Short mmCIF file of C-alpha atoms and ligand atoms in Angstrom, two decimals:
data_model
loop_
_atom_site.label_atom_id
_atom_site.label_comp_id
_atom_site.label_asym_id
_atom_site.label_seq_id
_atom_site.Cartn_x
_atom_site.Cartn_y
_atom_site.Cartn_z
CA MET D 5 -20.16 8.79 -3.44
CA SER D 6 -22.24 6.34 -1.41
CA MET D 7 -24.16 9.39 -0.13
CA VAL D 8 -26.05 9.32 -3.45
CA LYS D 9 -29.06 6.98 -3.25
CA PHE D 10 -30.10 4.98 -6.29
CA PHE D 11 -33.81 4.75 -7.03
CA TYR D 12 -33.50 1.04 -7.81
CA GLY D 13 -31.95 0.31 -4.44
CA ASP D 14 -28.52 -0.68 -5.78
CA ASN D 15 -25.82 0.83 -3.65
CA VAL D 16 -22.89 1.26 -5.99
CA PRO D 17 -19.94 3.62 -5.59
CA LEU D 18 -20.51 6.69 -7.75
CA GLU D 19 -17.49 8.59 -9.05
CA MET D 20 -17.17 12.29 -8.27
CA HIS D 21 -14.89 12.94 -11.22
CA LYS D 22 -14.96 12.47 -14.97
CA THR D 23 -12.24 11.19 -17.27
CA ARG D 24 -10.76 13.55 -19.85
CA ILE D 25 -7.62 11.66 -20.88
CA VAL D 26 -7.67 7.94 -21.52
CA GLN D 27 -5.09 5.24 -22.17
CA LYS D 28 -5.96 2.33 -24.39
CA ILE D 29 -5.48 -1.10 -22.82
CA TYR D 30 -5.61 -4.53 -24.44
CA LEU D 31 -7.00 -7.85 -23.37
CA GLN D 32 -4.75 -10.49 -24.91
CA PRO D 33 -6.21 -13.93 -25.71
CA ILE D 34 -5.66 -16.58 -23.03
CA GLU D 35 -3.09 -18.47 -25.14
CA ARG D 36 -0.90 -15.35 -25.17
CA ARG D 37 -1.44 -14.83 -21.44
CA LEU D 38 -0.25 -18.37 -20.75
CA GLN D 39 2.81 -17.71 -22.91
CA ALA D 40 3.44 -14.37 -21.16
CA ILE D 41 3.33 -15.81 -17.62
CA ARG D 42 5.76 -18.55 -18.71
CA GLU D 43 8.11 -15.94 -20.12
CA ALA D 44 7.83 -14.10 -16.81
CA GLY D 45 8.81 -17.20 -14.80
CA TYR D 46 5.33 -17.25 -13.22
CA ASN D 47 6.31 -14.05 -11.41
CA THR D 48 3.86 -11.18 -11.98
CA PHE D 49 6.62 -8.60 -11.36
CA LEU D 50 8.25 -9.80 -14.61
CA LEU D 51 5.17 -9.40 -16.83
CA LYS D 52 5.27 -6.68 -19.47
CA ASN D 53 2.66 -3.92 -19.56
CA LYS D 54 1.63 -4.83 -23.11
CA ASP D 55 0.40 -8.20 -21.84
CA LEU D 56 -1.73 -6.69 -19.06
CA PHE D 57 -5.38 -5.78 -19.15
CA LEU D 58 -5.68 -4.30 -15.63
CA ASP D 59 -2.59 -3.62 -13.56
CA MET D 60 -3.45 -4.17 -9.91
CA LEU D 61 0.13 -4.82 -8.81
CA THR D 62 0.43 -1.65 -6.74
CA ASP D 63 -0.95 1.79 -5.96
CA SER D 64 2.53 3.30 -6.04
CA GLY D 65 3.15 6.04 -8.60
CA VAL D 66 0.19 4.92 -10.73
CA ASN D 67 -2.68 6.97 -9.32
CA ALA D 68 -4.54 9.26 -11.71
CA MET D 69 -3.71 12.95 -11.48
CA SER D 70 -6.32 15.69 -11.58
CA ASP D 71 -6.60 18.44 -14.19
CA LYS D 72 -5.37 20.88 -11.54
CA GLN D 73 -2.27 18.80 -10.86
CA GLN D 74 -1.48 18.63 -14.58
CA ALA D 75 -1.98 22.38 -14.92
CA ALA D 76 0.31 23.09 -11.97
CA MET D 77 3.04 20.96 -13.55
CA LEU D 78 3.22 23.40 -16.47
CA GLU D 79 4.06 26.27 -14.13
CA ALA D 80 6.87 24.47 -12.31
CA ASP D 81 9.81 26.71 -11.52
CA ASP D 82 13.01 24.88 -12.33
CA SER D 83 16.09 25.96 -10.46
CA TYR D 84 18.70 24.16 -8.40
CA ALA D 85 18.25 26.42 -5.39
CA GLY D 86 15.41 28.64 -4.26
CA SER D 87 12.71 27.26 -6.54
CA GLU D 88 9.29 28.90 -6.13
CA THR D 89 7.76 25.50 -6.65
CA PHE D 90 9.50 24.12 -3.59
CA THR D 91 8.23 27.05 -1.50
CA LYS D 92 4.68 26.21 -2.60
CA LEU D 93 5.00 22.65 -1.30
CA GLU D 94 6.67 23.80 1.91
CA GLU D 95 3.78 26.22 2.52
CA LYS D 96 1.20 23.53 1.80
CA ILE D 97 2.88 21.16 4.28
CA LYS D 98 2.86 23.93 6.89
CA GLU D 99 -0.81 24.64 6.26
CA ILE D 100 -2.02 21.02 6.31
CA PHE D 101 0.29 19.36 8.84
CA GLY D 102 1.25 22.43 10.86
CA LYS D 103 4.94 21.55 10.58
CA GLU D 104 7.54 24.27 10.23
CA TYR D 105 10.35 22.31 8.59
CA PHE D 106 10.14 20.24 5.42
CA LEU D 107 12.84 18.04 3.91
CA PRO D 108 12.21 16.69 0.40
CA ALA D 109 13.26 13.18 -0.70
CA HIS D 110 12.85 11.22 -3.92
CA GLN D 111 10.44 8.65 -2.42
CA GLY D 112 9.25 7.07 0.84
CA ARG D 113 12.15 4.71 1.38
CA ALA D 114 14.60 7.62 1.01
CA CYS D 115 12.88 9.26 4.00
CA GLU D 116 13.27 5.97 5.88
CA ASN D 117 16.96 5.91 5.05
CA ILE D 118 17.44 9.41 6.45
CA ILE D 119 15.35 8.86 9.59
CA SER D 120 16.97 5.48 10.34
CA GLN D 121 20.51 6.73 9.80
CA THR D 122 19.77 9.63 12.15
CA TYR D 123 18.07 7.76 14.98
CA VAL D 124 18.81 4.02 14.83
CA LYS D 125 22.04 2.88 16.47
CA PRO D 126 23.21 -0.77 16.70
CA GLY D 127 21.16 -2.77 19.22
CA MET D 128 18.24 -0.34 19.22
CA ILE D 129 14.61 -1.30 18.74
CA VAL D 130 11.90 0.36 16.68
CA PRO D 131 8.41 -0.65 17.86
CA MET D 132 5.79 -0.33 15.12
CA ASN D 133 2.19 -1.39 14.47
CA TYR D 134 3.48 -3.54 11.59
CA HIS D 135 6.57 -3.49 9.44
CA PHE D 136 6.70 -2.34 5.84
CA THR D 137 9.38 -4.00 3.68
CA THR D 138 11.53 -0.90 3.17
CA SER D 139 11.00 0.57 6.65
CA LYS D 140 12.22 -2.65 8.26
CA ALA D 141 15.16 -2.96 5.85
CA HIS D 142 16.47 0.50 6.78
CA VAL D 143 16.17 -0.11 10.52
CA VAL D 144 18.02 -3.43 10.15
CA LEU D 145 20.68 -1.90 7.88
CA ASN D 146 21.54 0.50 10.71
CA GLY D 147 21.94 -2.34 13.22
CA GLY D 148 18.51 -2.02 14.79
CA SER D 149 15.58 -4.39 15.02
CA VAL D 150 11.84 -4.09 14.54
CA GLU D 151 9.20 -5.15 17.08
CA GLU D 152 5.68 -5.43 15.78
CA ILE D 153 3.10 -4.41 18.37
CA PHE D 154 -0.16 -5.31 16.68
CA THR D 155 -3.44 -6.25 18.33
CA ASP D 156 -4.78 -9.79 18.36
CA GLU D 157 -7.20 -8.97 15.54
CA ALA D 158 -4.54 -7.68 13.11
CA LEU D 159 -3.63 -10.98 11.48
CA LYS D 160 -7.10 -12.52 11.40
CA ILE D 161 -8.34 -12.84 7.84
CA THR D 162 -11.94 -12.13 8.76
CA SER D 163 -12.67 -9.63 11.46
CA GLU D 164 -15.18 -6.99 12.43
CA GLN D 165 -12.52 -4.81 14.06
CA PRO D 166 -12.65 -1.44 12.25
CA PHE D 167 -9.06 -0.51 13.21
CA LYS D 168 -6.89 -3.59 12.66
CA GLY D 169 -3.86 -1.31 12.26
CA ASN D 170 -3.97 -0.19 15.93
CA MET D 171 -1.04 -0.75 18.27
CA ASP D 172 -1.57 -2.77 21.41
CA ILE D 173 -0.75 -0.16 24.06
CA ASP D 174 -0.19 -2.67 26.89
CA LYS D 175 2.29 -4.63 24.77
CA LEU D 176 4.02 -1.36 23.86
CA ARG D 177 4.47 -0.42 27.53
CA ASP D 178 5.73 -3.93 28.33
CA LEU D 179 8.27 -3.73 25.53
CA ILE D 180 9.59 -0.37 26.75
CA LYS D 181 9.74 -1.57 30.38
CA THR D 182 11.54 -4.79 29.42
CA ASN D 183 14.15 -3.14 27.23
CA GLY D 184 14.45 0.33 28.75
CA ALA D 185 13.43 3.52 26.98
CA ASP D 186 17.04 4.29 26.00
CA LYS D 187 17.00 1.20 23.75
CA ILE D 188 14.04 2.53 21.76
CA ALA D 189 15.16 4.57 18.73
CA PHE D 190 11.64 5.88 18.11
CA ILE D 191 8.10 4.55 17.81
CA ARG D 192 6.85 4.20 14.26
CA LEU D 193 3.14 4.28 13.47
CA GLU D 194 2.08 3.46 9.91
CA ALA D 195 -1.17 4.86 8.51
CA GLY D 196 -3.25 2.43 6.44
CA THR D 197 -1.04 -0.49 7.48
CA ASN D 198 0.11 -1.80 4.13
CA LEU D 199 1.15 -5.41 4.64
CA ILE D 200 -1.86 -6.49 6.69
CA GLY D 201 -4.25 -5.31 3.98
CA GLY D 202 -4.28 -1.50 4.09
CA GLN D 203 -5.88 -1.54 7.56
CA PRO D 204 -6.26 1.76 9.46
CA HIS D 205 -5.43 2.86 13.00
CA SER D 206 -7.78 5.10 14.99
CA LEU D 207 -7.17 8.65 16.16
CA GLU D 208 -7.78 7.44 19.71
CA ASN D 209 -5.01 4.85 19.37
CA MET D 210 -2.55 7.48 18.19
CA ARG D 211 -3.47 9.67 21.18
CA GLU D 212 -2.64 6.78 23.49
CA ILE D 213 0.68 6.17 21.73
CA ARG D 214 1.47 9.87 22.17
CA LYS D 215 0.86 9.54 25.92
CA VAL D 216 3.35 6.67 26.09
CA CYS D 217 5.88 8.73 24.12
CA ASP D 218 5.48 11.64 26.53
CA GLU D 219 5.86 9.40 29.57
CA TYR D 220 9.11 7.91 28.33
CA GLY D 221 10.48 10.83 26.32
CA LEU D 222 10.26 8.95 23.00
CA LEU D 223 9.86 10.26 19.47
CA LEU D 224 6.74 9.36 17.50
CA VAL D 225 7.47 8.93 13.80
CA TYR D 226 4.38 8.74 11.57
CA ASP D 227 4.52 7.01 8.18
CA ALA D 228 1.77 8.90 6.35
CA SER D 229 2.20 7.21 2.95
CA LEU D 230 -1.30 5.70 3.15
CA LEU D 231 -2.80 8.58 5.14
CA ALA D 232 -5.54 9.31 2.58
CA ASP D 233 -7.22 5.94 3.15
CA ASN D 234 -6.71 6.14 6.91
CA LEU D 235 -8.38 9.58 7.02
CA TYR D 236 -11.42 8.20 5.24
CA PHE D 237 -11.68 5.32 7.72
CA ILE D 238 -11.30 7.58 10.76
CA LYS D 239 -14.02 9.85 9.40
CA THR D 240 -16.43 6.98 8.64
CA ARG D 241 -15.63 4.42 11.37
CA GLU D 242 -14.62 6.43 14.46
CA GLU D 243 -17.71 7.70 16.23
CA GLN D 244 -16.07 10.70 17.89
CA CYS D 245 -14.68 11.93 14.54
CA LYS D 246 -17.77 11.80 12.37
CA ASP D 247 -18.41 15.53 12.67
CA MET D 248 -14.78 16.54 12.17
CA SER D 249 -13.60 17.70 8.76
CA ILE D 250 -10.81 15.81 7.00
CA ARG D 251 -8.62 18.84 7.56
CA GLU D 252 -9.29 18.78 11.30
CA ILE D 253 -8.57 15.06 11.56
CA THR D 254 -5.34 15.49 9.59
CA ARG D 255 -4.21 18.31 11.82
CA GLU D 256 -4.92 16.40 14.97
CA LEU D 257 -2.99 13.33 13.74
CA ALA D 258 -0.11 15.55 12.65
CA ASP D 259 0.02 17.35 16.00
CA LEU D 260 0.48 14.01 17.74
CA ALA D 261 3.58 13.11 15.68
CA ASP D 262 7.11 14.47 16.12
CA ILE D 263 8.20 13.50 12.63
CA ILE D 264 5.95 12.74 9.66
CA TYR D 265 7.22 11.20 6.44
CA PHE D 266 5.43 10.02 3.33
CA SER D 267 5.76 8.46 -0.08
CA ALA D 268 4.16 10.88 -2.54
CA ARG D 269 3.86 7.97 -4.94
CA LYS D 270 0.75 7.28 -2.85
CA LEU D 271 -0.09 10.35 -0.77
CA GLY D 272 -0.73 13.24 -3.14
CA CYS D 273 -0.96 11.10 -6.31
CA ALA D 274 2.41 12.03 -7.82
CA ARG D 275 5.98 10.76 -7.36
CA GLY D 276 8.31 11.85 -4.56
CA GLY D 277 8.34 12.08 -0.80
CA GLY D 278 9.37 14.09 2.21
CA ILE D 279 9.79 14.50 5.95
CA CYS D 280 8.33 17.27 8.11
CA THR D 281 8.72 18.23 11.75
CA ASN D 282 8.53 21.12 14.19
CA SER D 283 11.78 20.15 15.86
CA ARG D 284 14.67 22.31 14.71
CA ASP D 285 17.03 19.78 16.23
CA ALA D 286 15.58 16.89 14.17
CA TYR D 287 15.57 19.07 11.07
CA LEU D 288 19.23 20.02 11.43
CA LYS D 289 20.27 16.42 12.09
CA MET D 290 18.52 15.10 8.99
CA ARG D 291 19.24 18.01 6.68
CA GLU D 292 22.77 16.97 5.83
CA LEU D 293 21.70 13.51 4.79
CA VAL D 294 19.19 15.02 2.35
CA THR D 295 21.92 16.93 0.55
CA LEU D 296 24.15 13.86 0.65
CA TYR D 297 21.68 11.28 -0.67
CA GLU D 298 18.85 13.16 -2.35
CA GLY D 299 19.92 16.52 -3.71
CA PHE D 300 19.78 20.14 -2.67
CA LEU D 301 17.14 21.12 -0.08
CA THR D 302 14.83 22.72 -2.62
CA TYR D 303 14.27 19.60 -4.72
CA GLY D 304 15.56 16.52 -2.87
CA GLY D 305 15.72 14.22 -5.88
CA MET D 306 12.30 15.19 -7.23
CA SER D 307 11.48 16.92 -10.49
CA VAL D 308 9.89 20.34 -9.86
CA ARG D 309 6.91 19.20 -11.94
CA GLU D 310 6.23 16.42 -9.48
CA ILE D 311 6.66 18.85 -6.57
CA GLU D 312 3.92 21.06 -8.04
CA ALA D 313 1.70 18.01 -8.45
CA ILE D 314 2.29 16.93 -4.83
CA ALA D 315 1.33 20.38 -3.48
CA VAL D 316 -1.97 20.25 -5.34
CA GLY D 317 -2.42 16.55 -4.56
CA LEU D 318 -2.08 17.15 -0.81
CA GLU D 319 -4.74 19.84 -0.98
CA GLU D 320 -7.03 17.46 -2.91
CA THR D 321 -6.49 14.83 -0.20
CA MET D 322 -8.51 17.09 2.11
CA ASP D 323 -11.59 16.40 -0.05
CA ILE D 324 -13.64 13.44 1.19
CA ASN D 325 -15.01 12.88 -2.33
CA MET D 326 -11.48 12.37 -3.57
CA ILE D 327 -10.16 10.07 -0.84
CA ASN D 328 -13.27 7.89 -0.64
CA GLN D 329 -12.95 6.60 -4.20
CA GLY D 330 -10.37 3.87 -3.50
CA PRO D 331 -11.83 2.58 -0.22
CA GLN D 332 -15.39 2.52 -1.61
CA PHE D 333 -14.41 0.57 -4.73
CA ILE D 334 -12.51 -1.86 -2.52
CA GLU D 335 -15.45 -2.15 -0.14
CA TYR D 336 -17.72 -2.93 -3.09
CA MET D 337 -15.32 -5.58 -4.40
CA VAL D 338 -14.92 -7.19 -0.97
CA LYS D 339 -18.69 -7.28 -0.46
CA GLU D 340 -19.22 -9.00 -3.83
CA LEU D 341 -16.51 -11.57 -3.07
CA VAL D 342 -17.84 -12.30 0.42
CA GLU D 343 -21.29 -12.89 -1.07
CA ARG D 344 -19.78 -15.50 -3.38
CA GLY D 345 -17.96 -17.23 -0.51
CA ILE D 346 -14.51 -16.25 -1.79
CA PRO D 347 -12.02 -15.89 1.09
CA VAL D 348 -10.92 -12.27 1.41
CA VAL D 349 -9.50 -10.03 4.15
CA THR D 350 -12.22 -8.19 6.07
CA PRO D 351 -13.14 -5.55 6.90
CA ALA D 352 -12.24 -3.95 3.56
CA GLY D 353 -9.12 -1.79 3.86
CA GLY D 354 -7.57 0.86 1.66
CA LEU D 355 -4.95 0.20 -1.01
CA GLY D 356 -6.56 -2.90 -2.49
CA CYS D 357 -8.54 -6.06 -2.10
CA HIS D 358 -6.62 -8.90 -0.43
CA ILE D 359 -7.55 -12.47 -1.32
CA ASP D 360 -6.70 -15.15 1.24
CA ALA D 361 -4.72 -17.65 -0.84
CA MET D 362 -4.48 -20.21 1.97
CA GLY D 363 -8.27 -20.34 2.10
CA PHE D 364 -8.64 -20.22 -1.69
CA LEU D 365 -6.07 -22.95 -2.35
CA ASP D 366 -6.22 -25.03 0.82
CA HIS D 367 -4.78 -27.99 -1.11
CA VAL D 368 -1.52 -26.18 -1.97
CA PRO D 369 1.12 -26.32 0.81
CA GLN D 370 2.81 -23.05 1.86
CA THR D 371 6.13 -24.35 0.58
CA GLU D 372 4.61 -24.36 -2.92
CA TYR D 373 3.67 -20.68 -2.63
CA PRO D 374 -0.15 -20.63 -2.81
CA ALA D 375 -0.31 -16.82 -3.10
CA GLY D 376 2.22 -16.86 -5.95
CA ALA D 377 0.32 -19.66 -7.69
CA LEU D 378 -2.96 -17.79 -7.28
CA ALA D 379 -1.42 -14.61 -8.72
CA ALA D 380 -0.20 -16.56 -11.78
CA ALA D 381 -3.52 -18.39 -12.22
CA PHE D 382 -5.53 -15.18 -11.87
CA TYR D 383 -3.40 -13.46 -14.50
CA ILE D 384 -3.90 -16.37 -16.90
CA VAL D 385 -7.69 -16.30 -16.60
CA SER D 386 -8.16 -12.51 -16.50
CA GLY D 387 -5.15 -10.60 -17.80
CA ILE D 388 -5.14 -8.84 -14.40
CA ARG D 389 -1.86 -8.51 -12.57
CA GLY D 390 -1.86 -8.72 -8.77
CA MET D 391 0.98 -9.05 -6.27
CA GLU D 392 1.95 -12.03 -4.15
CA ARG D 393 2.25 -11.09 -0.47
CA GLY D 394 3.14 -14.32 1.28
CA THR D 395 6.00 -16.78 1.69
CA LEU D 396 7.49 -15.94 -1.70
CA SER D 397 7.96 -12.35 -0.44
CA GLU D 398 9.90 -13.60 2.59
CA GLN D 399 13.54 -14.57 2.64
CA ARG D 400 15.00 -17.94 3.71
CA ASP D 401 16.77 -18.08 7.09
CA GLU D 402 20.54 -18.48 7.28
CA ALA D 403 20.28 -22.27 7.15
CA GLY D 404 18.27 -22.03 3.93
CA ASN D 405 14.90 -22.96 5.43
CA GLU D 406 11.74 -21.34 4.21
CA ILE D 407 10.24 -18.75 6.55
CA LEU D 408 6.51 -19.28 6.25
CA SER D 409 4.58 -16.03 6.13
CA HIS D 410 1.85 -15.12 8.67
CA MET D 411 -0.60 -14.81 5.78
CA GLU D 412 -0.67 -15.82 2.11
CA LEU D 413 -2.33 -12.97 0.27
CA LEU D 414 -2.97 -12.08 -3.33
CA ARG D 415 -3.16 -8.31 -3.29
CA LEU D 416 -5.24 -6.65 -5.98
CA ALA D 417 -4.33 -3.00 -5.59
CA MET D 418 -6.78 -0.31 -6.65
CA PRO D 419 -4.82 2.60 -8.15
CA ARG D 420 -6.77 5.73 -7.19
CA ARG D 421 -9.24 7.08 -9.78
CA VAL D 422 -7.84 4.79 -12.50
CA TYR D 423 -10.35 1.96 -13.03
CA SER D 424 -14.10 1.95 -13.54
CA LEU D 425 -16.82 -0.07 -11.86
CA SER D 426 -17.03 -2.41 -14.87
CA HIS D 427 -13.33 -3.17 -14.44
CA VAL D 428 -14.01 -4.05 -10.82
CA LYS D 429 -16.96 -6.24 -11.85
CA TYR D 430 -14.79 -8.03 -14.39
CA ALA D 431 -12.18 -8.77 -11.70
CA VAL D 432 -14.92 -10.17 -9.42
CA ASP D 433 -16.32 -12.30 -12.23
CA ARG D 434 -12.98 -13.89 -13.16
CA LEU D 435 -12.16 -14.50 -9.50
CA THR D 436 -15.51 -16.23 -9.13
CA TRP D 437 -14.80 -18.51 -12.09
CA LEU D 438 -11.35 -19.24 -10.72
CA TYR D 439 -12.74 -20.05 -7.28
CA GLU D 440 -15.14 -22.59 -8.80
CA ASN D 441 -12.20 -24.16 -10.62
CA ARG D 442 -9.67 -23.80 -7.81
CA HIS D 443 -9.02 -27.56 -7.59
CA LEU D 444 -7.26 -27.28 -10.98
CA ILE D 445 -4.59 -24.91 -9.59
CA GLY D 446 -1.35 -26.42 -8.28
CA GLY D 447 1.83 -25.02 -6.75
CA LEU D 448 5.02 -23.34 -7.93
CA LYS D 449 8.71 -24.10 -7.44
CA PHE D 450 11.78 -21.98 -7.98
CA VAL D 451 13.95 -22.35 -11.07
CA GLU D 452 16.10 -19.33 -10.25
CA GLU D 453 16.03 -18.05 -6.68
CA PRO D 454 17.92 -14.84 -5.84
CA SER D 455 19.12 -14.66 -2.23
CA VAL D 456 17.80 -11.12 -1.63
CA LEU D 457 14.36 -9.79 -2.54
CA ARG D 458 13.65 -12.97 -4.46
CA PHE D 459 10.06 -11.93 -5.18
CA PHE D 460 11.23 -9.17 -7.53
CA PHE D 461 13.44 -11.21 -9.87
CA GLY D 462 12.92 -14.86 -9.01
CA ARG D 463 11.76 -17.28 -11.74
CA LEU D 464 9.50 -20.24 -11.07
CA GLU D 465 7.67 -23.07 -12.79
CA THR D 466 4.47 -24.98 -12.09
CA THR D 467 4.71 -28.21 -10.09
CA ASN D 468 2.82 -30.00 -12.92
CA ASP D 469 0.92 -28.92 -16.05
CA TRP D 470 -1.95 -27.34 -14.07
CA ASP D 471 -1.67 -24.11 -16.05
CA VAL D 472 -2.46 -25.93 -19.31
CA LYS D 473 -5.46 -27.69 -17.72
CA LEU D 474 -6.73 -24.35 -16.45
CA VAL D 475 -6.59 -22.84 -19.93
CA GLU D 476 -8.43 -25.86 -21.42
CA LYS D 477 -11.22 -25.56 -18.87
CA PHE D 478 -11.48 -21.79 -19.42
CA LYS D 479 -11.89 -22.25 -23.17
CA ALA D 480 -14.44 -25.02 -22.66
CA ASP D 481 -16.51 -22.81 -20.33
CA PHE D 482 -16.28 -19.49 -22.19
CA GLY D 483 -16.20 -20.99 -25.67
CA GLU D 484 -13.58 -18.45 -26.69
CA SER D 485 -10.15 -17.32 -25.67
CA LEU D 486 -10.72 -13.92 -24.05
C1 PLP Y 169 5.16 2.52 -0.34
C2 PLP Y 169 5.39 2.69 1.09
C3 PLP Y 169 6.63 3.12 1.58
C4 PLP Y 169 7.83 3.33 0.69
O1 PLP Y 169 7.60 4.32 -0.25
P1 PLP Y 169 8.32 4.33 -1.69
O2 PLP Y 169 7.92 5.62 -2.26
O3 PLP Y 169 7.84 3.14 -2.43
O4 PLP Y 169 9.79 4.25 -1.43
C5 PLP Y 169 6.75 3.28 2.95
N1 PLP Y 169 5.73 3.05 3.77
C6 PLP Y 169 4.53 2.64 3.34
C7 PLP Y 169 3.41 2.41 4.30
C8 PLP Y 169 4.31 2.44 1.99
O5 PLP Y 169 3.11 2.02 1.56
#
């Protein structure tokens, strides 16, 4: 992509694919968008697809498939046991990750359920570079706790550190020494660290974690859901890896892990998941839970069509021109926003572009959910749906006090191979307008607040009529209602 030079000096990401099936999308007038966000209780999770122009809520299960994936889906071999399709995926896993045993599961969190039930006992600790919502929930459900061992750079909004997802090895050793290795269920490393902005870890860091695991006899569990982005960053940012192929990097990462699991809603651009390992002992321990929770061992809750698509999708992940599309679009978007002075997480990560809502709306207190308010305001002015990742996504403590999040982010996910450069430019343009008019945006307060996972279903309202003022200003500036 960026390897192609433009004569006019512009350096824009150039797609290495063409589109052969399209879906029509609609840009509703701003009056309708205001109505829609009200109906959704100012919660972007509750918006309906028909009211969206671009859906940047998530990259999960919404990545574009290739022609080869679609073709493979037609050949899928449907049977309860012994499906040929399953064997294809098993072989592909063996070839790419070098792991003998594969256990299918219906999605990433199902793998986390199985791994946590197998290895986490009450009182145990799982050190990780950063938590992911579902990975933490499963550890806690089994009586364990999570310790986040991130580096000092990880939570800084702006940074030059290329691998903000790295673990701090000294802190990891201290944690093991303080608690004793027998209290550690396993060490979990997450590729493309989701909640801090899709930030990668380096190959070198994983080698060091492996050394610690060997010293203390600990298991290394690798969450490879966002591996595609992480591979791209290792290839382009880690000096010692620049001459390695994607396949070689993948194999080396895989060799360092005892257990790998992934959400195929992200990795492989389909829908499903799975766990692989070379340990017969681990395989046998987890196998029963797969049949109990997921389904028989040759489908594990997935449709055979999706299994075919995953096998092809994993192979396509070995192609740098496929996995660079998301990160390069995001990099472009981040660069444009930085040039306009809009606060955004740097360096650019995978997964999406993360706007710093505390910087954007420094007049809105955290208790009035600046990231939630920014998500609502951005939808109103653009028809683009993003996701709040801040205090609204946390849960109150037992006394009912707000737990203020480390960061208040508006995540604009970039589903892989779905949007075009003009879509990205439109998003940048509307964010720029919104930034210039940010003083108009106010806070949000709950009208209905569920006690668990309130960000999914909660309903809110604006603290005053700022949404109406925003619409008036938009119409005055654009002279129309799109
Ligand atoms: C999405 C995700 C999961 C969970 O996967 P699902 O398929 O949504 O259940 C786990 N880990 C990471 C890093 C993820 O991004």
